[in-house]
Tab-separated table of C-alpha atoms in Angstrom:
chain	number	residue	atom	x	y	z
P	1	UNK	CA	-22.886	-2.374	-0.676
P	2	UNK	CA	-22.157	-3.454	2.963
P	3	UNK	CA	-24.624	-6.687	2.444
P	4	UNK	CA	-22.906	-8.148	-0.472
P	5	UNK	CA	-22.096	-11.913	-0.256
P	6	UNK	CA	-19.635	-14.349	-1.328
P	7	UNK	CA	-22.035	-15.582	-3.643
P	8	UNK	CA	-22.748	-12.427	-5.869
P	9	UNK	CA	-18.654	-12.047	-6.508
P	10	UNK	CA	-18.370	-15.542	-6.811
P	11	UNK	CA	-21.037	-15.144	-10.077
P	12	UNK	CA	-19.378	-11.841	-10.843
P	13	UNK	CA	-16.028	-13.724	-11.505
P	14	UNK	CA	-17.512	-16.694	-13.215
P	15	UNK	CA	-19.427	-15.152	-15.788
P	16	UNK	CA	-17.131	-11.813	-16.173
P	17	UNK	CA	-13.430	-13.172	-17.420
P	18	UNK	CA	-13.275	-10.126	-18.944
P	19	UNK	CA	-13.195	-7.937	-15.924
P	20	UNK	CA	-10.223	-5.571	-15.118
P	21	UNK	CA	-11.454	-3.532	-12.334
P	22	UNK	CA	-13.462	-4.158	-8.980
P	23	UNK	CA	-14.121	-2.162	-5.983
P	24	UNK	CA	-15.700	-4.315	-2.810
P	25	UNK	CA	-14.669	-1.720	-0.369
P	26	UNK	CA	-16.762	-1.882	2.683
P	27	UNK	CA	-18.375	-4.796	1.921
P	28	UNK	CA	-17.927	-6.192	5.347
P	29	UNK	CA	-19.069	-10.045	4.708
P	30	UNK	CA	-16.722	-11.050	1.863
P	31	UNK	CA	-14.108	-13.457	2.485
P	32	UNK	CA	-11.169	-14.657	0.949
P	33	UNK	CA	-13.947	-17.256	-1.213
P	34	UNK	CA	-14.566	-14.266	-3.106
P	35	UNK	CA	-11.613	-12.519	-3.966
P	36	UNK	CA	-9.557	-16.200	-4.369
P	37	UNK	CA	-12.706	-16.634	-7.427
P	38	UNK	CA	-11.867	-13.225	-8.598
P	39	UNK	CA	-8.481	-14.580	-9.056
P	40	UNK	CA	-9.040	-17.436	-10.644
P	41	UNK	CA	-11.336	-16.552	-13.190
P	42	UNK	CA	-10.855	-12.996	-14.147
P	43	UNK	CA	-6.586	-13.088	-15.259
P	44	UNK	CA	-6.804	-9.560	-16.879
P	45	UNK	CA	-7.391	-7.891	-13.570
P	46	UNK	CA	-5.458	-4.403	-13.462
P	47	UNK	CA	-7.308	-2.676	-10.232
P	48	UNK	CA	-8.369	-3.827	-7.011
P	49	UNK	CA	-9.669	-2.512	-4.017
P	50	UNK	CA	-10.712	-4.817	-0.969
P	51	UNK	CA	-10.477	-1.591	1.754
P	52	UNK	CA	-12.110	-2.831	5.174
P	53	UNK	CA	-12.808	-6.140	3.962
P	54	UNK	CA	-11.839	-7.187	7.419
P	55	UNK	CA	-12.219	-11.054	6.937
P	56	UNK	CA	-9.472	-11.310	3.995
P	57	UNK	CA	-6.259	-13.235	4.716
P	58	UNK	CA	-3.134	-13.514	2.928
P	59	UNK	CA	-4.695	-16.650	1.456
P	60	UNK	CA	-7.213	-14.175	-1.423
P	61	UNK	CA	-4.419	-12.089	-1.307
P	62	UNK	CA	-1.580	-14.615	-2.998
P	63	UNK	CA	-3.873	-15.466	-4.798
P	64	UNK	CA	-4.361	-12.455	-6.588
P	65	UNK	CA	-0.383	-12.303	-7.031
P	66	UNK	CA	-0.385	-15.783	-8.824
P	67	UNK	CA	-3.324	-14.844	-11.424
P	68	UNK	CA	-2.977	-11.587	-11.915
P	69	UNK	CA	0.116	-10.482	-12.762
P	70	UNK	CA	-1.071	-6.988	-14.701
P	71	UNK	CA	-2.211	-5.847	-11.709
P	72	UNK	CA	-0.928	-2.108	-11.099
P	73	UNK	CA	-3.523	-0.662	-8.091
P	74	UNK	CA	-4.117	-2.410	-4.908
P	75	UNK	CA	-6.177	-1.134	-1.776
P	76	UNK	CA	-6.027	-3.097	1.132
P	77	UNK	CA	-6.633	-0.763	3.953
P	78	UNK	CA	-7.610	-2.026	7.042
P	79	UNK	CA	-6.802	-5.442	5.778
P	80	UNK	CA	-5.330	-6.377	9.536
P	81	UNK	CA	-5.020	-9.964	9.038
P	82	UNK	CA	-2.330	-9.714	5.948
P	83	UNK	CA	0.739	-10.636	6.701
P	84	UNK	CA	4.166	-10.034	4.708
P	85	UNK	CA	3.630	-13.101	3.020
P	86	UNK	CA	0.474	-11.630	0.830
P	87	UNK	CA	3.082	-8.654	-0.025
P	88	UNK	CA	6.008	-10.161	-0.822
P	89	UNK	CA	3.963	-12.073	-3.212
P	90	UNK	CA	2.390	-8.866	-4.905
P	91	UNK	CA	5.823	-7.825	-5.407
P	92	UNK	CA	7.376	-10.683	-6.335
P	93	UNK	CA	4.190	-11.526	-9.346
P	94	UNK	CA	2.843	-8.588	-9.993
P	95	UNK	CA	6.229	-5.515	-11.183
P	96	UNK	CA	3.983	-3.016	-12.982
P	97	UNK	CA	2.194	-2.214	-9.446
P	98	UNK	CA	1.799	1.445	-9.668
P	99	UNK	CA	-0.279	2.088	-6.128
P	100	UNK	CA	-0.352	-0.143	-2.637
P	101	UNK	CA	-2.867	1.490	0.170
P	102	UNK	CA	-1.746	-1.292	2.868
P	103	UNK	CA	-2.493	1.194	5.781
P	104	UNK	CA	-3.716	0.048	8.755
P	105	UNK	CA	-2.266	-3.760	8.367
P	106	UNK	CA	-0.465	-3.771	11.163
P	107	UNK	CA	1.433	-7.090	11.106
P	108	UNK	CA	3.545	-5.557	7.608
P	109	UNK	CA	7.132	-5.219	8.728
P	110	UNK	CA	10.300	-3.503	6.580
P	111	UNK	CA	10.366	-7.270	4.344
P	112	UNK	CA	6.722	-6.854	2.641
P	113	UNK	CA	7.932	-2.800	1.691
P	114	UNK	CA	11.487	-4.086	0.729
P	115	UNK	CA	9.890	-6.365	-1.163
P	116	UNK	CA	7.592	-4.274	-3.451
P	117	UNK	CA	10.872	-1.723	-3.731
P	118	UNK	CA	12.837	-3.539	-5.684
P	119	UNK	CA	10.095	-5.373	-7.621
P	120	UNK	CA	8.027	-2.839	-8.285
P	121	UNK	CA	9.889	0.145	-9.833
P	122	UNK	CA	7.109	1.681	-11.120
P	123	UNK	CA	5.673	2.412	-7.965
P	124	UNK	CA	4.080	6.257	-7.679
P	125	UNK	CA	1.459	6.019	-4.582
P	126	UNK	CA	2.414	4.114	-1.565
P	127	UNK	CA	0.231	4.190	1.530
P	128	UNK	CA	1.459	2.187	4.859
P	129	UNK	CA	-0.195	5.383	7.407
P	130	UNK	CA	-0.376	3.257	11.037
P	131	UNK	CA	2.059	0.359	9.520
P	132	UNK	CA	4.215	0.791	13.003
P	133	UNK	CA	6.466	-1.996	12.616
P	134	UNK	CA	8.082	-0.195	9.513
P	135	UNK	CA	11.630	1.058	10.340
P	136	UNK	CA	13.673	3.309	7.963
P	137	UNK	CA	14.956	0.622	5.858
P	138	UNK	CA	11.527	0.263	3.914
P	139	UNK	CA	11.053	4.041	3.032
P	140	UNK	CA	15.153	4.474	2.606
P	141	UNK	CA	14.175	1.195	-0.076
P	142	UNK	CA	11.518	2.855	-1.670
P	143	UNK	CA	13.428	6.011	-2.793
P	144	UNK	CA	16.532	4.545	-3.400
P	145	UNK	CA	14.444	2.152	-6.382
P	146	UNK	CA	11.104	3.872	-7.344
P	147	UNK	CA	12.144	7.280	-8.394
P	148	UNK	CA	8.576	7.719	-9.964
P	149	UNK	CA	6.606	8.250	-6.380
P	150	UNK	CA	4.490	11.065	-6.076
P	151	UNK	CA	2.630	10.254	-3.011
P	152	UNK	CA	4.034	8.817	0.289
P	153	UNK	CA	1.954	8.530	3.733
P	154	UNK	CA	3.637	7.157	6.408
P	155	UNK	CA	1.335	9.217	9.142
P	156	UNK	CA	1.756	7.309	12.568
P	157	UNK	CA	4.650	5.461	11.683
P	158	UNK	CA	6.455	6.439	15.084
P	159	UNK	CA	9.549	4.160	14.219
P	160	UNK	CA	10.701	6.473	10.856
P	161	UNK	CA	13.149	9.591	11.485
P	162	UNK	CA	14.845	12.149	9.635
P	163	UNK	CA	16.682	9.309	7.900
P	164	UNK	CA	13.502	8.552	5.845
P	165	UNK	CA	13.227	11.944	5.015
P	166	UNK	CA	16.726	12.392	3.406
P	167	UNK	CA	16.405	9.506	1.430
P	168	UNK	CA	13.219	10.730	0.043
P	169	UNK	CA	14.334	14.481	-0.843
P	170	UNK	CA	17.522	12.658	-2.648
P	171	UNK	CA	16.099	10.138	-4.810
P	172	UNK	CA	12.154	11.502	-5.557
P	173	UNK	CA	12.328	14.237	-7.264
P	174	UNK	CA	8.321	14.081	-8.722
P	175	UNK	CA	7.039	13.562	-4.711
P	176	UNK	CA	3.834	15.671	-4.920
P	177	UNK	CA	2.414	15.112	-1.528
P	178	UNK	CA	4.113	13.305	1.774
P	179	UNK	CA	2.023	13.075	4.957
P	180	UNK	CA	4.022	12.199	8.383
P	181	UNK	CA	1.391	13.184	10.926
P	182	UNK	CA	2.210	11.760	14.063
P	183	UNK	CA	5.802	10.965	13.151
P	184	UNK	CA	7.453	12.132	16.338
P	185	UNK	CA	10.694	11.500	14.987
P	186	UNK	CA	11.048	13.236	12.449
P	187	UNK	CA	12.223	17.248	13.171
P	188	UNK	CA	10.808	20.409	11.092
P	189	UNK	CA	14.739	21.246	10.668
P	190	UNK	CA	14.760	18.113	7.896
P	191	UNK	CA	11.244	18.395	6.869
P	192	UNK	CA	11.756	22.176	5.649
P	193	UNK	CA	14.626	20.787	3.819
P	194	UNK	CA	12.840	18.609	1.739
P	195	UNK	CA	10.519	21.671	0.590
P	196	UNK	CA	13.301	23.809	-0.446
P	197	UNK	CA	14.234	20.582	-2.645
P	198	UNK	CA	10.255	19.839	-3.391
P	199	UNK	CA	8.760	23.539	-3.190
P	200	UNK	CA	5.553	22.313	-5.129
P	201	UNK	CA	5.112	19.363	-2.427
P	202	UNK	CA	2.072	19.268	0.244
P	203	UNK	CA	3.577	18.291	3.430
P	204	UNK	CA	0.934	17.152	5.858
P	205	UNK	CA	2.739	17.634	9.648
P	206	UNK	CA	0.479	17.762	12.460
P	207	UNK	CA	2.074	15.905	15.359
């Protein structure tokens, strides 16, 4: 509903304190007004996804962290104007997080995906495809504290190597499907490694 405004979430949240689950992808015009009322008024909030709301900031963002601490599935692709900040404070508020989609915010560096590794152990779907200031310490993180993951994309993320890789085979043993398209340094020697350890895995590997 790309011509949703402000004011129909803003009535949404004060008249729904009940509400555990919203989807405003696409809906280009929203700000962080609406998603900071969202916070405020609906506490019992469990799923979330703001995907190419362009205009939110880390501002809606923390604000989510400090009112809704059951959350467990955030979407923020596209979200380019989050910072670590917004992350760190998912992680740090909200531990039973069970799925991040932060692909495509480009400022996120190895602190926001440190962050959510060893607060969030619980952790099964992580998305950070096109994150390219992420180094190996954030996926080498993940594994080593959220042995539950099933699905990793780090497609584009040029900096990650066969280091990642290891550290993923080692400590993930339910990964169902890892996409590194675009990872250029990362070699098929390690990669068919990992599916002799995770034969039931789809590896996605188009350079």
């Amino acid at each position: 509903c790309t011509n949703l405004t402000d004011v129909s979430i803003q009535a949404i949240a004060q008249h729904c304190p009940a509400l555990t689950s919203l989807c405003v992808e696409r809906c280009y015009d929203l700000t962080d007004v609406s998603i900071e009322a969202i916070a405020q008024h609906c506490p019992l909030l469990t799923w979330l996804d703001a995907a190419r709301c362009y205009d939110l900031t880390d501002v809606s963002i923390q604000a989510i962290a400090q009112h809704c601490p059951a959350l467990t599935d955030l979407y923020l692709y596209g979200c380019s104007n989050l910072t670590d900040v917004s992350i760190q404070a998912i992680a740090q508020h909200c531990p039973a997080l069970a799925s991040l989609n932060v692909a495509l915010c480009e400022n996120l560096t190895d602190v926001s995906i440190q962050a959510i590794a060893q607060h969030c152990p619980a952790l099964a779907s992580l998305r950070v495809e096109w994150c390219t200031n992420l180094t190996d310490i954030s996926i080498q993180t993940i594994a080593q504290h959220c042995p539950a993951l099933t699905t990793l994309d780090v497609a584009h993320c040029k900096n990650l190597t066969d280091v990642s890789i290891q550290a993923i085979a080692q400590h993930c043993p339910a990964l169902a499907s890892l996409d590194v398209w675009g990872c250029v340094n990362m070699t098929d020697r390690r990669l068919r490694r990992l599916r002799r350890h995770h034969p039931d895995c789809i590896v996605t590997r188009v350079a």
